[in-house]
Amino acid sequence: MSCIKEIPTLKGDNYIEWEKKIDMAFILVEVEWVVTTPCPTEPVAPVQETNDVNAAWATRERDFASQRMSYDLEHRKWVTANKKCLAVIKNTIEPAIVGSIPECDTVTEYLERIKSQFTGSSKTYATQLIKQLVTERYSGNGGIREYILRMSHLTSKLKPMDLTLKDEFLIHLVFASLPKEFDTFVVNYNIQPKKWDMERLMAMCVQEEERMKATNGGTINYLKDNKKKNTNANFSSKSKGKGPMLHQPQQNKFTVEKDQCL
């Protein structure tokens, strides 16, 4: 039951995570088969023909009795599992969303209705993940290993949406997001013919970061591009040594970026 408690409430923007937790819960309680297995079909009772001999008819009756018993057991098992799955799903969805989903007899059909309703949300979520992947930048917080693992985790979230990224592409994304202190390291990788996998990438990046730390006394201050200029500092440095400054009336100051029209 603890696995059911870990299922997040479906609110609309977390469909992928909710679906994964639902699948995991069904597997752990061993009812996942009901999602892919249709309801058992009731066997048709035999009808005795006028030309049937007693022995042949008795055999057919025994066979049907065996089929009927097997059907009753399988049908009861299927109905129970289907009922449990529907109850779990409905109790992990916000009431407003549950009310917008038509009632279904099977958990398979109900999951399909939910999936079709949240297809748009999944596309939006995928776009957000891709934007985050291509804009991520390593700043030194947490260490390079944790950073690469976080990038890999973001990539894994795209797999349920059929947007699997190859490890080679992710490796280049990681390299593109590293600060300029890693430039020589990245160039050395690009000129060698052998390609790395993710484990090799993490091992080599950690080794390179440790090497840079040892070279810089145990710490690294990764530089960031800073386009803002400290105008007060520039003005003070220019006026240094020129005697006391006369009081100037304050004026509204603003910075004009390059290629910006006023």
mmCIF file of N, CA, C and O in Angstrom, residues 73-107:
data_model
loop_
_atom_site.group_PDB
_atom_site.id
_atom_site.type_symbol
_atom_site.label_atom_id
_atom_site.label_comp_id
_atom_site.label_asym_id
_atom_site.label_seq_id
_atom_site.Cartn_x
_atom_site.Cartn_y
_atom_site.Cartn_z
ATOM 1 N N LEU A 73 -13.535 -18.504 -12.511
ATOM 2 C CA LEU A 73 -12.366 -18.117 -11.719
ATOM 3 C C LEU A 73 -11.621 -16.949 -12.361
ATOM 4 O O LEU A 73 -11.269 -15.972 -11.684
ATOM 5 N N GLU A 74 -11.379 -17.042 -13.664
ATOM 6 C CA GLU A 74 -10.658 -15.983 -14.362
ATOM 7 C C GLU A 74 -11.457 -14.691 -14.415
ATOM 8 O O GLU A 74 -10.908 -13.601 -14.272
ATOM 9 N N HIS A 75 -12.757 -14.816 -14.607
ATOM 10 C CA HIS A 75 -13.618 -13.627 -14.676
ATOM 11 C C HIS A 75 -13.664 -12.910 -13.329
ATOM 12 O O HIS A 75 -13.567 -11.674 -13.267
ATOM 13 N N ARG A 76 -13.773 -13.667 -12.251
ATOM 14 C CA ARG A 76 -13.788 -13.065 -10.910
ATOM 15 C C ARG A 76 -12.451 -12.380 -10.624
ATOM 16 O O ARG A 76 -12.419 -11.270 -10.075
ATOM 17 N N LYS A 77 -11.373 -13.034 -11.008
ATOM 18 C CA LYS A 77 -10.043 -12.460 -10.802
ATOM 19 C C LYS A 77 -9.881 -11.179 -11.609
ATOM 20 O O LYS A 77 -9.362 -10.165 -11.108
ATOM 21 N N TRP A 78 -10.335 -11.188 -12.862
ATOM 22 C CA TRP A 78 -10.199 -10.009 -13.731
ATOM 23 C C TRP A 78 -11.045 -8.855 -13.218
ATOM 24 O O TRP A 78 -10.585 -7.712 -13.167
ATOM 25 N N VAL A 79 -12.300 -9.123 -12.852
ATOM 26 C CA VAL A 79 -13.202 -8.074 -12.378
ATOM 27 C C VAL A 79 -12.657 -7.429 -11.112
ATOM 28 O O VAL A 79 -12.692 -6.200 -10.957
ATOM 29 N N THR A 80 -12.111 -8.243 -10.207
ATOM 30 C CA THR A 80 -11.550 -7.709 -8.957
ATOM 31 C C THR A 80 -10.365 -6.803 -9.236
ATOM 32 O O THR A 80 -10.259 -5.695 -8.680
ATOM 33 N N ALA A 81 -9.429 -7.248 -10.105
ATOM 34 C CA ALA A 81 -8.245 -6.447 -10.434
ATOM 35 C C ALA A 81 -8.639 -5.165 -11.160
ATOM 36 O O ALA A 81 -8.103 -4.082 -10.886
ATOM 37 N N ASN A 82 -9.597 -5.264 -12.069
ATOM 38 C CA ASN A 82 -10.051 -4.093 -12.819
ATOM 39 C C ASN A 82 -10.687 -3.064 -11.888
ATOM 40 O O ASN A 82 -10.443 -1.856 -12.006
ATOM 41 N N LYS A 83 -11.480 -3.541 -10.934
ATOM 42 C CA LYS A 83 -12.141 -2.651 -9.973
ATOM 43 C C LYS A 83 -11.118 -1.948 -9.092
ATOM 44 O O LYS A 83 -11.215 -0.743 -8.822
ATOM 45 N N LYS A 84 -10.094 -2.684 -8.640
ATOM 46 C CA LYS A 84 -9.058 -2.090 -7.803
ATOM 47 C C LYS A 84 -8.286 -1.017 -8.564
ATOM 48 O O LYS A 84 -8.007 0.065 -8.026
ATOM 49 N N CYS A 85 -7.924 -1.307 -9.809
ATOM 50 C CA CYS A 85 -7.156 -0.345 -10.607
ATOM 51 C C CYS A 85 -7.949 0.930 -10.867
ATOM 52 O O CYS A 85 -7.415 2.040 -10.771
ATOM 53 N N LEU A 86 -9.224 0.780 -11.189
ATOM 54 C CA LEU A 86 -10.062 1.960 -11.416
ATOM 55 C C LEU A 86 -10.175 2.798 -10.142
ATOM 56 O O LEU A 86 -10.136 4.036 -10.202
ATOM 57 N N ALA A 87 -10.289 2.127 -9.000
ATOM 58 C CA ALA A 87 -10.400 2.853 -7.726
ATOM 59 C C ALA A 87 -9.124 3.627 -7.427
ATOM 60 O O ALA A 87 -9.172 4.788 -7.001
ATOM 61 N N VAL A 88 -7.972 3.000 -7.665
ATOM 62 C CA VAL A 88 -6.700 3.676 -7.418
ATOM 63 C C VAL A 88 -6.557 4.891 -8.323
ATOM 64 O O VAL A 88 -6.169 5.985 -7.878
ATOM 65 N N ILE A 89 -6.869 4.723 -9.597
ATOM 66 C CA ILE A 89 -6.725 5.818 -10.555
ATOM 67 C C ILE A 89 -7.629 6.998 -10.176
ATOM 68 O O ILE A 89 -7.184 8.147 -10.128
ATOM 69 N N LYS A 90 -8.888 6.719 -9.911
ATOM 70 C CA LYS A 90 -9.834 7.793 -9.621
ATOM 71 C C LYS A 90 -9.502 8.529 -8.327
ATOM 72 O O LYS A 90 -9.818 9.717 -8.190
ATOM 73 N N ASN A 91 -8.865 7.832 -7.388
ATOM 74 C CA ASN A 91 -8.527 8.465 -6.121
ATOM 75 C C ASN A 91 -7.177 9.159 -6.144
ATOM 76 O O ASN A 91 -6.750 9.705 -5.122
ATOM 77 N N THR A 92 -6.509 9.162 -7.294
ATOM 78 C CA THR A 92 -5.251 9.900 -7.427
ATOM 79 C C THR A 92 -5.376 11.010 -8.474
ATOM 80 O O THR A 92 -4.371 11.501 -8.975
ATOM 81 N N ILE A 93 -6.594 11.403 -8.783
ATOM 82 C CA ILE A 93 -6.862 12.481 -9.742
ATOM 83 C C ILE A 93 -7.699 13.540 -9.048
ATOM 84 O O ILE A 93 -8.603 13.214 -8.264
ATOM 85 N N GLU A 94 -7.417 14.786 -9.336
ATOM 86 C CA GLU A 94 -8.212 15.868 -8.753
ATOM 87 C C GLU A 94 -9.685 15.705 -9.119
ATOM 88 O O GLU A 94 -10.013 15.327 -10.257
ATOM 89 N N PRO A 95 -10.586 15.978 -8.185
ATOM 90 C CA PRO A 95 -12.022 15.788 -8.444
ATOM 91 C C PRO A 95 -12.513 16.497 -9.701
ATOM 92 O O PRO A 95 -13.353 15.958 -10.434
ATOM 93 N N ALA A 96 -12.014 17.700 -9.966
ATOM 94 C CA ALA A 96 -12.464 18.433 -11.151
ATOM 95 C C ALA A 96 -12.095 17.703 -12.433
ATOM 96 O O ALA A 96 -12.852 17.702 -13.412
ATOM 97 N N ILE A 97 -10.920 17.063 -12.433
ATOM 98 C CA ILE A 97 -10.478 16.326 -13.616
ATOM 99 C C ILE A 97 -11.249 15.023 -13.755
ATOM 100 O O ILE A 97 -11.635 14.628 -14.861
ATOM 101 N N VAL A 98 -11.499 14.348 -12.641
ATOM 102 C CA VAL A 98 -12.279 13.103 -12.674
ATOM 103 C C VAL A 98 -13.654 13.347 -13.272
ATOM 104 O O VAL A 98 -14.167 12.543 -14.064
ATOM 105 N N GLY A 99 -14.266 14.471 -12.912
ATOM 106 C CA GLY A 99 -15.591 14.777 -13.425
ATOM 107 C C GLY A 99 -15.631 15.025 -14.912
ATOM 108 O O GLY A 99 -16.690 14.891 -15.538
ATOM 109 N N SER A 100 -14.488 15.380 -15.500
ATOM 110 C CA SER A 100 -14.453 15.660 -16.939
ATOM 111 C C SER A 100 -14.137 14.425 -17.779
ATOM 112 O O SER A 100 -14.187 14.493 -19.004
ATOM 113 N N ILE A 101 -13.837 13.313 -17.127
ATOM 114 C CA ILE A 101 -13.499 12.078 -17.847
ATOM 115 C C ILE A 101 -14.715 11.157 -17.843
ATOM 116 O O ILE A 101 -15.240 10.824 -16.785
ATOM 117 N N PRO A 102 -15.187 10.725 -19.013
ATOM 118 C CA PRO A 102 -16.358 9.836 -19.060
ATOM 119 C C PRO A 102 -16.093 8.513 -18.342
ATOM 120 O O PRO A 102 -14.971 8.026 -18.316
ATOM 121 N N GLU A 103 -17.131 7.947 -17.770
ATOM 122 C CA GLU A 103 -17.009 6.661 -17.082
ATOM 123 C C GLU A 103 -16.703 5.553 -18.095
ATOM 124 O O GLU A 103 -17.196 5.565 -19.221
ATOM 125 N N CYS A 104 -15.868 4.606 -17.657
ATOM 126 C CA CYS A 104 -15.483 3.477 -18.502
ATOM 127 C C CYS A 104 -15.590 2.198 -17.688
ATOM 128 O O CYS A 104 -15.428 2.200 -16.471
ATOM 129 N N ASP A 105 -15.851 1.094 -18.391
ATOM 130 C CA ASP A 105 -15.975 -0.193 -17.709
ATOM 131 C C ASP A 105 -14.628 -0.832 -17.433
ATOM 132 O O ASP A 105 -14.500 -1.622 -16.500
ATOM 133 N N THR A 106 -13.633 -0.525 -18.247
ATOM 134 C CA THR A 106 -12.324 -1.151 -18.080
ATOM 135 C C THR A 106 -11.264 -0.107 -17.768
ATOM 136 O O THR A 106 -11.357 1.051 -18.195
ATOM 137 N N VAL A 107 -10.233 -0.534 -17.033
ATOM 138 C CA VAL A 107 -9.143 0.370 -16.689
ATOM 139 C C VAL A 107 -8.356 0.751 -17.935
ATOM 140 O O VAL A 107 -7.832 1.876 -18.023
#
